[in-house]
Amino acid sequence: MSEYYFVVLKDMSFMALKTENTREFETLDRMTDWLLGVDGFPMNGETLKVQGKLKKMTDNDLLSLYRTNLMSVFSVSSTDSAVR
């Protein structure tokens, strides 16, 4: 099973993260709950170092969901230079 998450990086850019690791699900769910419960994008919360390959999302349904949620959750347009 795969899960996708929004990630706010140290440089304040945004990207999608796909994981299939159950322990990462738990950590990312906890981090998401924390981030959605605070104002702004503070960088003093829990961090997670991940390794993997950067791949362009090509699934139109995923891209549409990503773009819509960037705007509704983070008030950021998918065309913003902070979106990867």
C-alpha atoms as an extended CHARMM CRD file, in Angstrom:
* protein
*
        84  EXT
         1         1  MET       CA              0.0000000000        0.0000000000        0.0000000000  PROA      1               0.0000000000
         2         2  SER       CA              1.2630000000        3.4760000000       -0.9140000000  PROA      2               0.0000000000
         3         3  GLU       CA              0.4910000000        6.7360000000        0.8680000000  PROA      3               0.0000000000
         4         4  TYR       CA              1.1510000000       10.2700000000       -0.3230000000  PROA      4               0.0000000000
         5         5  TYR       CA              1.9610000000       13.2080000000        1.9360000000  PROA      5               0.0000000000
         6         6  PHE       CA              2.6200000000       16.9130000000        1.5530000000  PROA      6               0.0000000000
         7         7  VAL       CA              6.0520000000       17.8330000000        2.8070000000  PROA      7               0.0000000000
         8         8  VAL       CA              7.2090000000       21.3090000000        3.8030000000  PROA      8               0.0000000000
         9         9  LEU       CA             10.9760000000       21.4250000000        3.4030000000  PROA      9               0.0000000000
        10        10  LYS       CA             13.4600000000       23.5520000000        5.3560000000  PROA      10              0.0000000000
        11        11  ASP       CA             13.6370000000       26.0290000000        2.4690000000  PROA      11              0.0000000000
        12        12  MET       CA              9.8310000000       26.4370000000        2.7580000000  PROA      12              0.0000000000
        13        13  SER       CA              9.1780000000       24.6250000000       -0.5160000000  PROA      13              0.0000000000
        14        14  PHE       CA              6.4830000000       21.9760000000       -0.8850000000  PROA      14              0.0000000000
        15        15  MET       CA              6.5540000000       18.5540000000       -2.4630000000  PROA      15              0.0000000000
        16        16  ALA       CA              4.6500000000       15.3060000000       -2.4420000000  PROA      16              0.0000000000
        17        17  LEU       CA              6.1860000000       12.3030000000       -0.7260000000  PROA      17              0.0000000000
        18        18  LYS       CA              5.1370000000        8.7450000000       -1.5160000000  PROA      18              0.0000000000
        19        19  THR       CA              5.9470000000        6.0000000000        0.9530000000  PROA      19              0.0000000000
        20        20  GLU       CA              5.1200000000        2.3370000000        1.3230000000  PROA      20              0.0000000000
        21        21  ASN       CA              6.7460000000        1.9580000000        4.7540000000  PROA      21              0.0000000000
        22        22  THR       CA              4.3560000000        1.4260000000        7.6970000000  PROA      22              0.0000000000
        23        23  ARG       CA              6.6830000000        3.1050000000       10.2160000000  PROA      23              0.0000000000
        24        24  GLU       CA              6.9390000000        6.1240000000        7.9220000000  PROA      24              0.0000000000
        25        25  PHE       CA              3.0940000000        6.2110000000        7.7290000000  PROA      25              0.0000000000
        26        26  GLU       CA              2.9330000000        6.4700000000       11.5180000000  PROA      26              0.0000000000
        27        27  THR       CA              5.6020000000        9.1730000000       11.7030000000  PROA      27              0.0000000000
        28        28  LEU       CA              4.1900000000       11.1900000000        8.8020000000  PROA      28              0.0000000000
        29        29  ASP       CA              0.6290000000       10.9230000000       10.1700000000  PROA      29              0.0000000000
        30        30  ARG       CA              1.8390000000       12.2380000000       13.5450000000  PROA      30              0.0000000000
        31        31  MET       CA              3.7830000000       15.0580000000       11.8630000000  PROA      31              0.0000000000
        32        32  THR       CA              0.7590000000       15.9490000000        9.7080000000  PROA      32              0.0000000000
        33        33  ASP       CA             -1.5330000000       16.1130000000       12.7230000000  PROA      33              0.0000000000
        34        34  TRP       CA              0.9350000000       18.4160000000       14.4780000000  PROA      34              0.0000000000
        35        35  LEU       CA              1.3920000000       20.7140000000       11.4630000000  PROA      35              0.0000000000
        36        36  LEU       CA             -2.3450000000       21.0500000000       10.8910000000  PROA      36              0.0000000000
        37        37  GLY       CA             -2.7820000000       21.9360000000       14.5740000000  PROA      37              0.0000000000
        38        38  VAL       CA             -0.4100000000       24.9380000000       14.6090000000  PROA      38              0.0000000000
        39        39  ASP       CA             -0.4160000000       28.2950000000       12.8470000000  PROA      39              0.0000000000
        40        40  GLY       CA              1.8580000000       28.8210000000        9.8500000000  PROA      40              0.0000000000
        41        41  PHE       CA              4.6750000000       26.4590000000        9.0180000000  PROA      41              0.0000000000
        42        42  PRO       CA              6.9240000000       26.3720000000       12.0920000000  PROA      42              0.0000000000
        43        43  MET       CA             10.1530000000       24.4620000000       11.6700000000  PROA      43              0.0000000000
        44        44  ASN       CA             10.5660000000       23.4810000000       15.3140000000  PROA      44              0.0000000000
        45        45  GLY       CA              8.5780000000       20.2560000000       15.1340000000  PROA      45              0.0000000000
        46        46  GLU       CA              9.6300000000       16.7120000000       14.4850000000  PROA      46              0.0000000000
        47        47  THR       CA             11.7240000000       16.0880000000       11.3890000000  PROA      47              0.0000000000
        48        48  LEU       CA             12.1870000000       13.0290000000        9.2350000000  PROA      48              0.0000000000
        49        49  LYS       CA             15.0780000000       12.2950000000        6.9320000000  PROA      49              0.0000000000
        50        50  VAL       CA             14.0670000000       10.2980000000        3.8790000000  PROA      50              0.0000000000
        51        51  GLN       CA             15.9830000000        8.9060000000        0.9580000000  PROA      51              0.0000000000
        52        52  GLY       CA             14.6530000000        7.9750000000       -2.4130000000  PROA      52              0.0000000000
        53        53  LYS       CA             14.2790000000        8.9720000000       -6.0040000000  PROA      53              0.0000000000
        54        54  LEU       CA             12.6400000000       12.1550000000       -7.2170000000  PROA      54              0.0000000000
        55        55  LYS       CA             10.0550000000       11.3070000000       -9.8350000000  PROA      55              0.0000000000
        56        56  LYS       CA              7.6250000000       13.5280000000      -11.6380000000  PROA      56              0.0000000000
        57        57  MET       CA              3.9860000000       12.7530000000      -10.8570000000  PROA      57              0.0000000000
        58        58  THR       CA              2.2280000000       11.8450000000      -14.0750000000  PROA      58              0.0000000000
        59        59  ASP       CA             -1.0960000000       10.4870000000      -12.7680000000  PROA      59              0.0000000000
        60        60  ASN       CA             -3.6780000000       13.1760000000      -13.5990000000  PROA      60              0.0000000000
        61        61  ASP       CA             -5.9170000000       12.2650000000      -10.6430000000  PROA      61              0.0000000000
        62        62  LEU       CA             -3.0030000000       12.5860000000       -8.2030000000  PROA      62              0.0000000000
        63        63  LEU       CA             -1.8540000000       15.8490000000       -9.7950000000  PROA      63              0.0000000000
        64        64  SER       CA             -5.3490000000       17.3150000000       -9.5370000000  PROA      64              0.0000000000
        65        65  LEU       CA             -5.6470000000       16.3070000000       -5.8880000000  PROA      65              0.0000000000
        66        66  TYR       CA             -2.1650000000       17.6850000000       -5.1530000000  PROA      66              0.0000000000
        67        67  ARG       CA             -2.9350000000       21.0360000000       -6.7870000000  PROA      67              0.0000000000
        68        68  THR       CA             -6.3250000000       21.3730000000       -5.1170000000  PROA      68              0.0000000000
        69        69  ASN       CA             -4.9860000000       20.5570000000       -1.6640000000  PROA      69              0.0000000000
        70        70  LEU       CA             -1.9860000000       22.8550000000       -2.0320000000  PROA      70              0.0000000000
        71        71  MET       CA             -4.4250000000       25.7220000000       -2.4460000000  PROA      71              0.0000000000
        72        72  SER       CA             -6.9960000000       24.6550000000        0.1480000000  PROA      72              0.0000000000
        73        73  VAL       CA             -4.5960000000       23.5520000000        2.8930000000  PROA      73              0.0000000000
        74        74  PHE       CA             -1.5390000000       25.7260000000        2.3040000000  PROA      74              0.0000000000
        75        75  SER       CA             -2.9470000000       28.6030000000        0.1960000000  PROA      75              0.0000000000
        76        76  VAL       CA             -0.2070000000       27.9860000000       -2.3600000000  PROA      76              0.0000000000
        77        77  SER       CA             -0.7370000000       27.7470000000       -6.1060000000  PROA      77              0.0000000000
        78        78  SER       CA              0.8000000000       24.7700000000       -7.8950000000  PROA      78              0.0000000000
        79        79  THR       CA              2.5440000000       27.2740000000      -10.1750000000  PROA      79              0.0000000000
        80        80  ASP       CA              4.3220000000       28.9330000000       -7.2130000000  PROA      80              0.0000000000
        81        81  SER       CA              8.1070000000       28.5980000000       -7.3710000000  PROA      81              0.0000000000
        82        82  ALA       CA              8.0090000000       26.9920000000       -3.8940000000  PROA      82              0.0000000000
        83        83  VAL       CA              6.1560000000       23.9570000000       -5.2670000000  PROA      83              0.0000000000
        84        84  ARG       CA              8.2920000000       21.1100000000       -6.5140000000  PROA      84              0.0000000000
